[in-house]
Coordinates of C-alpha atoms and ligand atoms in Angstrom, one line a residue:
M158 CA -9.6 -20.4 10.1
F159 CA -9.7 -18.2 13.3
R160 CA -7.5 -15.4 14.2
F161 CA -7.5 -13.0 17.0
R162 CA -8.3 -9.7 15.3
R163 CA -6.0 -6.7 15.8
T164 CA -6.4 -3.1 14.6
V165 CA -3.5 -2.2 12.5
Y166 CA -3.6 1.2 10.8
C167 CA -1.4 1.2 7.8
D168 CA -2.6 4.3 6.0
N169 CA -0.4 6.9 7.6
N170 CA 0.2 8.9 4.3
A171 CA -3.6 9.7 4.5
T172 CA -3.4 10.9 8.0
T173 CA -1.7 9.9 11.3
Q174 CA -2.8 9.2 14.9
V175 CA -2.7 12.6 16.9
S176 CA 0.2 12.1 19.4
K177 CA -0.8 12.5 23.2
K178 CA 1.6 15.6 23.2
A179 CA -0.4 17.3 20.4
Q180 CA -3.8 16.2 22.0
K181 CA -2.6 17.8 25.2
A182 CA -1.5 21.0 23.5
V183 CA -4.8 21.5 21.6
A184 CA -6.9 20.7 24.7
G185 CA -4.9 22.8 26.9
L186 CA -5.2 25.9 24.8
L187 CA -8.9 25.5 24.1
G188 CA -9.6 25.5 27.8
R189 CA -7.1 28.3 28.7
C190 CA -6.3 30.8 26.1
Y191 CA -9.0 32.1 23.9
A192 CA -8.0 35.6 23.1
N193 CA -7.3 36.6 19.5
P194 CA -3.6 37.0 19.1
S195 CA -4.0 40.1 17.1
S196 CA -5.9 42.0 19.8
P197 CA -4.0 44.8 21.6
Y198 CA -4.9 44.1 25.4
R199 CA -3.0 42.2 27.9
M200 CA -5.1 38.9 27.5
A201 CA -4.1 38.6 24.0
H202 CA -0.4 38.9 24.7
E203 CA -0.4 35.3 25.9
A204 CA -2.0 34.2 22.7
A205 CA 0.5 36.2 20.6
G206 CA 3.3 34.7 22.5
I207 CA 2.1 31.1 22.0
L208 CA 1.8 31.9 18.3
A209 CA 5.3 33.1 18.2
D210 CA 6.6 30.1 20.0
A211 CA 4.7 27.7 17.8
R212 CA 6.2 29.4 14.6
A213 CA 9.7 29.1 16.2
C214 CA 9.1 25.5 17.0
L215 CA 8.0 24.6 13.4
A216 CA 10.7 26.7 12.0
K217 CA 13.3 24.7 14.0
A218 CA 11.9 21.5 12.7
V219 CA 12.4 22.5 9.1
N220 CA 15.5 24.8 9.6
A221 CA 14.0 28.0 8.5
P222 CA 13.8 31.6 10.0
P223 CA 10.5 31.8 11.9
E224 CA 9.4 34.9 9.9
S225 CA 9.4 32.7 6.9
I226 CA 6.6 30.5 8.2
I227 CA 3.0 31.4 7.5
F228 CA 0.3 29.3 9.3
T229 CA -2.6 28.2 7.0
S230 CA -5.6 25.9 7.4
C231 CA -4.1 23.0 5.6
A232 CA -1.4 22.1 3.1
T233 CA -4.1 22.3 0.3
E234 CA -4.4 26.1 1.1
S235 CA -0.6 26.3 1.2
N236 CA -0.4 24.9 -2.4
N237 CA -3.3 27.0 -3.4
S238 CA -1.1 30.1 -2.5
L239 CA 0.4 29.5 -5.9
R240 CA -2.6 31.1 -7.4
A241 CA -1.7 34.5 -5.9
I242 CA 2.1 34.0 -6.4
A243 CA 2.2 32.8 -10.1
P244 CA 0.7 36.2 -11.5
L245 CA 3.8 37.9 -10.0
L246 CA 6.0 36.0 -12.7
P247 CA 7.3 38.2 -15.3
P248 CA 5.2 38.2 -18.6
D249 CA 7.8 36.3 -20.5
K250 CA 8.2 33.7 -17.7
R251 CA 4.7 32.3 -17.6
A252 CA 5.5 28.6 -18.0
I253 CA 5.5 26.3 -15.0
I254 CA 7.3 23.0 -15.1
H255 CA 6.1 20.5 -12.6
S256 CA 6.0 16.8 -11.7
P257 CA 2.8 15.1 -12.9
L258 CA 2.7 13.0 -9.7
E259 CA 1.9 15.9 -7.4
H260 CA -1.0 15.6 -5.1
P261 CA -4.4 17.0 -6.4
A262 CA -3.9 19.9 -4.0
M263 CA -1.1 21.0 -6.2
L264 CA -2.2 19.5 -9.6
E265 CA -5.6 21.1 -9.6
T266 CA -3.9 24.5 -8.6
L267 CA -1.7 24.1 -11.7
F268 CA -4.6 23.3 -13.9
H269 CA -6.4 26.3 -12.6
L270 CA -3.4 28.5 -13.6
E271 CA -3.2 26.8 -16.9
R272 CA -6.8 28.0 -17.5
Q273 CA -5.7 31.5 -16.5
G274 CA -3.2 31.5 -19.3
F275 CA -0.1 29.9 -17.8
S276 CA 1.4 26.9 -19.8
L277 CA 2.4 23.7 -18.1
I278 CA 5.2 21.4 -18.9
A279 CA 5.1 18.0 -17.2
L280 CA 8.1 16.1 -16.3
K281 CA 8.6 12.4 -17.1
P282 CA 8.9 10.0 -14.1
D283 CA 10.2 6.5 -14.3
R284 CA 8.2 3.3 -13.5
Q285 CA 9.1 3.9 -9.8
G286 CA 8.1 7.5 -9.7
R287 CA 11.7 8.9 -9.9
I288 CA 12.3 12.2 -11.6
G289 CA 16.0 13.2 -11.4
P290 CA 17.4 16.7 -11.8
E291 CA 18.7 15.8 -15.3
E292 CA 15.0 15.4 -16.3
L293 CA 14.2 19.0 -15.1
E294 CA 17.3 20.2 -17.2
R295 CA 16.1 18.1 -20.3
A296 CA 12.5 19.4 -20.2
W297 CA 13.5 23.2 -19.4
R298 CA 12.2 25.9 -21.6
E299 CA 13.3 29.6 -21.8
D300 CA 9.8 30.8 -20.7
V301 CA 9.7 28.7 -17.4
G302 CA 9.3 31.0 -14.4
L303 CA 8.5 28.5 -11.9
A304 CA 9.4 24.8 -11.2
V305 CA 7.2 22.7 -8.9
C306 CA 8.2 19.3 -7.4
M307 CA 7.2 17.7 -4.1
A308 CA 10.0 16.2 -1.9
A309 CA 8.3 12.9 -1.3
N310 CA 5.4 11.2 -3.2
N311 CA 2.2 10.2 -1.0
E312 CA 1.4 7.2 -3.1
S313 CA 4.8 5.6 -4.0
G314 CA 6.9 7.1 -1.3
T315 CA 9.6 8.1 -3.9
L316 CA 12.0 11.0 -2.8
Y317 CA 13.1 13.9 -5.1
D318 CA 16.4 15.8 -4.9
V319 CA 14.7 19.2 -4.5
K320 CA 18.0 20.8 -3.5
A321 CA 19.6 19.9 -6.8
M322 CA 16.3 20.9 -8.7
T323 CA 16.2 24.2 -6.9
A324 CA 19.7 25.0 -7.9
I325 CA 18.8 24.3 -11.7
A326 CA 15.6 26.5 -11.4
H327 CA 17.7 29.4 -9.8
A328 CA 20.5 29.2 -12.3
R329 CA 17.8 29.8 -15.0
G330 CA 16.2 32.7 -13.0
A331 CA 13.1 30.7 -12.0
L332 CA 11.5 30.1 -8.7
F333 CA 11.0 26.6 -7.0
F334 CA 7.9 25.3 -4.9
S335 CA 8.0 22.1 -3.2
D336 CA 5.3 20.3 -1.5
M337 CA 7.0 18.8 1.5
V338 CA 3.8 17.3 3.3
Q339 CA 5.1 13.7 3.0
A340 CA 8.7 14.6 3.6
L341 CA 8.4 16.0 7.2
G342 CA 8.9 13.6 9.8
K343 CA 10.2 10.9 7.4
I344 CA 13.4 12.4 6.0
P345 CA 15.4 15.5 7.3
V346 CA 14.0 18.7 5.9
D347 CA 16.5 21.6 5.8
L348 CA 14.7 24.6 4.0
L349 CA 17.6 26.9 4.1
D350 CA 20.2 24.3 2.8
S351 CA 17.7 23.2 -0.1
G352 CA 17.2 26.7 -1.2
V353 CA 13.6 26.3 -2.0
D354 CA 11.5 29.5 -2.5
Y355 CA 8.2 28.0 -1.2
A356 CA 7.3 24.8 0.7
S357 CA 4.1 23.5 2.2
F358 CA 3.5 21.3 5.2
S359 CA 0.5 19.8 7.0
A360 CA 0.2 19.0 10.7
H361 CA -1.9 15.9 10.5
K362 CA 0.7 13.9 8.6
I363 CA 3.1 14.3 11.5
H364 CA 0.8 13.2 14.4
G365 CA -0.6 16.8 14.8
P366 CA -4.4 17.9 14.4
K367 CA -6.2 18.2 11.2
G368 CA -7.0 21.7 9.9
V369 CA -3.8 23.4 10.3
G370 CA -0.7 23.7 7.7
A371 CA 2.0 25.9 6.9
L372 CA 3.4 27.8 3.9
Y373 CA 7.2 28.6 4.0
V374 CA 8.1 31.7 1.8
R375 CA 12.0 32.2 1.5
E376 CA 13.0 35.7 2.6
G377 CA 13.0 37.9 -0.7
A378 CA 10.9 35.6 -2.7
P379 CA 8.0 37.2 -4.5
F380 CA 4.8 36.9 -2.6
A381 CA 1.2 37.9 -2.6
P382 CA -1.4 36.7 -0.2
F383 CA -4.0 34.1 -1.4
M384 CA -6.4 34.7 1.5
L385 CA -7.5 38.3 1.6
G386 CA -9.0 40.0 4.6
G387 CA -7.4 41.0 7.9
H388 CA -3.8 41.6 8.7
Q389 CA -2.9 38.3 10.3
E390 CA 0.4 36.6 9.7
E391 CA 2.0 39.9 8.9
G392 CA -0.5 40.6 6.2
R393 CA 0.4 37.4 4.4
R394 CA -2.6 35.2 5.3
A395 CA -5.9 36.7 6.4
G396 CA -8.1 34.9 8.9
T397 CA -7.8 34.5 12.8
E398 CA -5.2 32.0 13.6
G399 CA -6.5 28.6 14.9
L400 CA -4.3 28.9 17.9
H401 CA -5.2 25.5 19.4
N402 CA -4.3 23.7 16.2
I403 CA -1.3 25.6 15.7
A404 CA -0.1 24.7 19.2
G405 CA -0.8 21.2 18.3
F406 CA 1.2 21.4 15.1
A407 CA 4.1 22.8 17.0
A408 CA 3.8 20.1 19.6
A409 CA 4.0 17.5 16.8
A410 CA 6.9 19.2 15.0
E411 CA 8.9 19.2 18.3
D412 CA 8.8 15.4 18.0
V413 CA 10.1 15.3 14.4
P414 CA 13.6 14.3 15.6
L415 CA 12.1 11.3 17.3
L416 CA 10.2 10.3 14.2
L417 CA 13.4 10.6 12.2
A418 CA 15.3 8.5 14.8
G419 CA 12.8 5.7 14.2
A420 CA 13.1 5.8 10.4
G421 CA 15.5 2.8 10.4
D422 CA 13.2 0.5 12.2
L423 CA 10.3 1.6 10.0
C424 CA 12.4 0.9 6.8
R425 CA 13.4 -2.6 8.2
R426 CA 9.8 -3.5 8.9
R427 CA 8.7 -2.2 5.4
D428 CA 11.5 -4.3 3.8
A429 CA 10.4 -7.4 5.7
L430 CA 6.9 -6.9 4.5
I431 CA 8.1 -6.5 1.0
A432 CA 10.1 -9.8 1.3
A433 CA 7.0 -11.5 2.9
L434 CA 4.6 -10.3 0.0
R435 CA 7.0 -11.4 -2.6
K436 CA 7.1 -14.9 -1.1
L437 CA 3.2 -15.0 -0.7
A438 CA 2.7 -13.5 -4.3
P439 CA 5.7 -14.0 -6.4
D440 CA 4.1 -11.9 -9.3
C441 CA 3.4 -9.0 -7.2
V442 CA 5.1 -5.8 -8.3
V443 CA 6.6 -3.3 -5.9
N444 CA 6.2 0.2 -7.4
S445 CA 8.1 2.0 -4.7
P446 CA 11.8 2.4 -5.2
P447 CA 14.1 0.8 -2.6
A448 CA 15.7 2.9 0.2
P449 CA 17.3 5.3 0.3
E450 CA 15.3 6.7 -2.7
C451 CA 12.0 6.0 -0.8
Q452 CA 10.3 7.4 2.4
P453 CA 11.0 4.7 5.2
G454 CA 7.4 3.6 5.7
T455 CA 5.6 3.7 2.4
L456 CA 5.0 0.7 0.1
S457 CA 3.0 0.7 -3.1
V458 CA 2.5 -2.9 -4.5
T459 CA 0.5 -4.2 -7.4
F460 CA -1.2 -7.7 -7.2
P461 CA -2.0 -8.6 -10.7
G462 CA -5.5 -9.8 -11.3
K463 CA -6.6 -8.8 -7.8
A464 CA -8.9 -5.8 -7.5
N465 CA -7.7 -3.5 -4.9
A466 CA -11.1 -2.7 -3.6
V467 CA -11.7 -6.4 -2.8
L468 CA -8.2 -6.6 -1.0
M469 CA -9.1 -3.4 0.9
G470 CA -12.3 -4.7 1.9
Q471 CA -10.8 -8.2 3.1
L472 CA -8.0 -6.5 4.9
D473 CA -10.4 -4.2 6.5
Y474 CA -12.5 -7.1 7.7
Y475 CA -9.4 -8.3 9.7
G476 CA -8.8 -4.9 11.1
I477 CA -6.1 -3.7 8.7
S478 CA -6.5 -0.3 7.1
V479 CA -4.7 0.4 3.9
A480 CA -5.4 2.6 0.9
A481 CA -6.0 1.7 -2.7
G482 CA -3.9 3.6 -5.2
S483 CA -7.0 5.0 -6.7
A484 CA -9.9 7.4 -6.0
C485 CA -11.8 4.6 -4.6
N486 CA -13.4 6.8 -1.8
T487 CA -14.9 9.1 -4.3
G488 CA -16.7 6.3 -6.1
E489 CA -15.2 7.3 -9.4
D490 CA -13.7 4.9 -11.8
T491 CA -10.5 6.9 -12.0
P492 CA -7.4 4.9 -11.5
S493 CA -4.6 6.9 -9.6
H494 CA -3.0 9.7 -11.8
V495 CA 0.3 9.0 -9.9
L496 CA 0.3 5.3 -10.9
T497 CA -0.7 5.7 -14.4
A498 CA 1.9 8.6 -15.0
M499 CA 4.5 6.1 -13.7
G500 CA 3.5 3.8 -16.4
L501 CA 1.0 1.4 -14.8
S502 CA -2.0 0.6 -16.9
P503 CA -5.4 1.4 -15.4
E504 CA -5.9 -2.3 -14.6
E505 CA -2.6 -2.4 -12.7
A506 CA -3.5 0.8 -10.9
R507 CA -6.7 -0.9 -9.9
S508 CA -4.7 -3.8 -8.5
T509 CA -2.5 -1.6 -6.4
L510 CA -2.5 -1.1 -2.6
R511 CA -0.6 1.6 -0.7
I512 CA 0.6 0.6 2.7
S513 CA 2.0 3.4 4.9
L514 CA 3.5 2.5 8.2
A515 CA 4.3 4.8 11.0
H516 CA 6.7 4.4 14.0
D517 CA 4.0 2.7 16.1
F518 CA 3.9 -0.3 13.7
S519 CA 5.3 -3.1 15.8
D520 CA 6.9 -6.4 14.9
K521 CA 3.8 -8.0 16.3
D522 CA 1.8 -5.8 13.8
L523 CA 4.1 -7.0 11.2
R524 CA 3.5 -10.6 11.8
Y525 CA -0.2 -10.2 12.1
V526 CA -0.3 -8.1 8.7
I527 CA 1.9 -10.9 6.9
A528 CA -0.5 -13.7 8.4
I529 CA -3.5 -11.9 7.1
F530 CA -2.1 -11.2 3.7
S531 CA -1.3 -15.0 3.4
D532 CA -4.9 -15.8 4.0
V533 CA -6.3 -13.3 1.7
L534 CA -3.9 -13.9 -1.2
S535 CA -4.3 -17.7 -0.9
G536 CA -8.1 -17.3 -0.8
A537 CA -8.4 -18.7 2.7
G538 CA -9.9 -15.4 3.8
D539 CA -12.7 -15.5 1.4
T540 CA -15.9 -15.1 3.4
V541 CA -17.8 -13.1 0.9
T542 CA -18.7 -14.1 -2.6
A543 CA -17.8 -12.0 -5.7
V544 CA -20.6 -12.0 -8.4
Q545 CA -19.3 -11.4 -11.8
P546 CA -21.5 -8.9 -13.8
S547 CA -22.5 -11.6 -16.3
R548 CA -24.1 -13.6 -13.6
L549 CA -26.4 -10.8 -12.3
T550 CA -29.7 -12.1 -13.9
P551 CA -33.3 -11.1 -13.5
E552 CA -33.7 -14.3 -11.4
M553 CA -31.2 -13.0 -9.0
L554 CA -32.7 -9.6 -9.0
F555 CA -36.1 -10.9 -8.0
A556 CA -35.2 -13.9 -5.9
P557 CA -37.3 -13.6 -2.7
D558 CA -34.4 -14.6 -0.4
V559 CA -32.0 -11.9 -2.0
F560 CA -31.8 -8.4 -0.5
I561 CA -30.0 -6.0 -2.8
I562 CA -28.0 -3.0 -1.5
D563 CA -27.6 -0.3 -4.1
L564 CA -24.8 2.0 -3.1
R565 CA -24.7 4.2 -6.2
R566 CA -24.0 7.8 -5.0
S567 CA -25.4 9.3 -8.2
L568 CA -28.9 7.6 -7.6
K569 CA -30.0 10.8 -5.9
T570 CA -28.9 13.3 -8.4
D571 CA -29.1 11.5 -11.8
Y572 CA -32.6 11.1 -12.4
A573 CA -32.0 8.8 -15.5
L574 CA -31.0 6.1 -13.0
K575 CA -33.3 3.9 -11.2
P576 CA -32.9 1.9 -8.1
L577 CA -32.4 -1.9 -8.7
P578 CA -35.6 -3.9 -8.2
N579 CA -35.8 -5.5 -4.7
S580 CA -33.2 -3.1 -3.5
R581 CA -32.6 -0.4 -0.9
S582 CA -30.2 2.5 -1.4
F583 CA -28.0 3.2 1.5
P584 CA -25.3 6.0 2.0
F585 CA -21.7 4.6 1.9
F586 CA -20.3 6.5 4.8
S587 CA -23.3 6.0 7.2
I588 CA -24.7 2.6 6.3
G589 CA -23.7 1.6 9.9
K590 CA -26.7 3.6 11.1
H591 CA -29.1 1.6 9.0
L592 CA -28.2 -2.0 10.0
D593 CA -31.6 -2.6 11.5
E594 CA -33.1 -2.1 7.9
I595 CA -30.9 -4.8 6.5
P596 CA -32.4 -8.3 7.0
R597 CA -29.9 -10.9 8.6
D598 CA -32.0 -13.8 7.3
K599 CA -31.6 -13.1 3.5
H600 CA -28.7 -13.3 1.2
I601 CA -27.2 -9.8 0.9
L602 CA -25.9 -8.7 -2.6
V603 CA -24.1 -5.4 -2.5
T604 CA -23.8 -3.3 -5.7
C605 CA -22.3 0.1 -6.4
E606 CA -21.3 2.3 -9.3
V607 CA -17.9 1.1 -10.6
G608 CA -17.0 -1.7 -8.0
Y609 CA -15.0 0.1 -5.3
D610 CA -17.6 0.7 -2.6
A611 CA -19.4 -2.8 -2.8
P612 CA -16.6 -5.1 -1.5
I613 CA -15.8 -2.6 1.3
I614 CA -19.4 -2.6 2.5
A615 CA -19.8 -6.3 2.1
Y616 CA -16.8 -7.0 4.2
Y617 CA -18.0 -4.5 6.8
L618 CA -21.3 -6.2 7.0
R619 CA -19.5 -9.5 7.4
R620 CA -17.7 -7.8 10.4
K621 CA -21.0 -6.9 11.7
G622 CA -22.2 -10.5 11.8
Y623 CA -24.0 -10.8 8.4
R624 CA -23.4 -14.4 7.0
R625 CA -24.6 -14.6 3.4
L626 CA -22.9 -11.9 1.6
S627 CA -22.0 -11.2 -2.0
F628 CA -20.8 -8.1 -3.9
L629 CA -21.0 -7.2 -7.6
T630 CA -17.5 -7.0 -9.1
W631 CA -16.9 -4.0 -11.5
G632 CA -20.0 -2.4 -10.3
L633 CA -23.2 -1.5 -12.3
L634 CA -21.2 0.1 -15.0
G635 CA -19.4 -3.3 -15.5
W636 CA -22.9 -4.8 -15.8
K637 CA -23.9 -2.1 -18.3
L638 CA -20.9 -3.3 -20.4
V639 CA -21.8 -7.0 -20.4
R640 CA -25.6 -6.8 -20.2
P641 CA -26.6 -3.5 -21.6
E642 CA -30.2 -4.6 -22.1
L643 CA -30.6 -5.5 -18.4
Y644 CA -29.0 -2.6 -17.3
A645 CA -31.1 -0.2 -19.3
R646 CA -34.2 -2.1 -17.9
F647 CA -33.3 -2.3 -14.3
A648 CA -30.6 0.2 -13.4
G649 CA -31.4 3.2 -15.5
G650 CA -30.2 5.2 -18.5
D651 CA -33.0 4.8 -20.9
G652 CA -35.7 6.5 -19.1
H653 CA -38.2 3.4 -19.3
A654 CA -40.1 2.3 -16.4
Q655 CA -38.8 -0.5 -14.3
G656 CA -40.0 -3.9 -15.4
D657 CA -40.3 -7.5 -14.6
G658 CA -41.7 -6.7 -11.2
Ligands
PLP851 N1 0.2 17.4 -0.4 C1 0.4 16.0 -0.1 C2 1.6 15.3 -0.8 C3 -0.4 15.2 0.6 O1 -0.2 14.0 0.8 C4 -1.6 15.8 1.1 C5 -2.6 15.1 1.9 O2 -2.9 14.0 1.6 C6 -1.7 17.3 0.9 C7 -0.9 17.9 0.1 C8 -3.0 17.9 1.4 O3 -2.8 18.2 2.8 P1 -4.0 18.7 3.7 O4 -4.9 17.6 4.0 O5 -3.5 19.3 4.9 O6 -4.8 19.7 2.9

């Protein structure tokens, strides 16, 4: 099979391509206006004016008064603001009710608050990640002072009725914080109408630059700054504003109406992809709810029995970038907390892909993605061999024509581990710099910790022209389970010297 390879980026919930307009705004400012907007002299007035215009521009995109917008370094920081806000809650209102499907930027903040003495109450989502206002009412407790729910989920695309939820919280004297990172540019965001007290945004999810976010604080809502220092942002967020990034954010926010206008087309292409996948793999399970309960471009889909890391590697080989619904890029064997909270088993979560499309995804891209999925799901795309852990024998380890790549990230820090015999250790993210150290005349076997990294690198090497490639499924920890004695002897854990050389 031969196909002309295209590059199709389908991971827009991770980040988006920076628009030409945002690029121009960033570059223009970097070269022109470098004065500190807080300085008193004339040169700084231009900077202060640009900052005010940018604030007004973002405020317009989310229908909020400009004074209620605080620029931050990213949405993670905006969510972390809760660490300074929560201590302002009255002593008898120190419970926080929240969606368990929040992004780690929010969830870890909540867990931190729990360690500080706040109690957490997790809401219950359904199988497609829905949490209705009635669930908030059901789980409510007298001591709740703050409710937290995102407006759109980054993994499933599920949307939440934050306006109704805010009304419930307010009726009970509590505050409401919504992470709206995945909502802006995908569905209309109207902060004044929603009534929320706090909301977070990120520029790089709407075709703006990375490294800039925003926090909305409703006029009159309790607030204390999280970042302490200077008096920037009216004393609400210390640190010199990154004016070039803020201008890029504003330029991207200006185009929010254009993104919203394209939502119908995006939805049609997403639905066409779902229909095609269901034909190709009748047992696949779509985890995202249908429109209008889902963001237009997001699709979470489980392919039972197929490891998402392998699918990712295969699709990547053909130029298609998608995400696995799990922490695969951390090298940890942790299935996605979002998918498991929705009721998927860890195995199902490890067989799940997230495909997130943007407005530049064309019908041609759609046809290409469907054609590649057809090959990959039918096995016609298999150009790399998967080695089951039970088949990794000493013979294979010591075969003279086998070159083993050991990708374990903990190899450097965990001294109980030892490199596999006949192997070389390479860094996952920069293996491309070491291709001249990987022989082309040998059979390459790629191994890693838990099975996520190896297929991705194996397919990467395939793209780089390597012919004889295999990867170890389920990683060396899978090998440890089925062949503990071999693992202890050759991969580590028991402190014995490496044998059978
Ligand atoms: N919240 C959600 C829902 C997200 O999807 C993300 C990014 O993936 C963040 C917060 C963090 O955004 P940032 O990268 O600006 O810190």
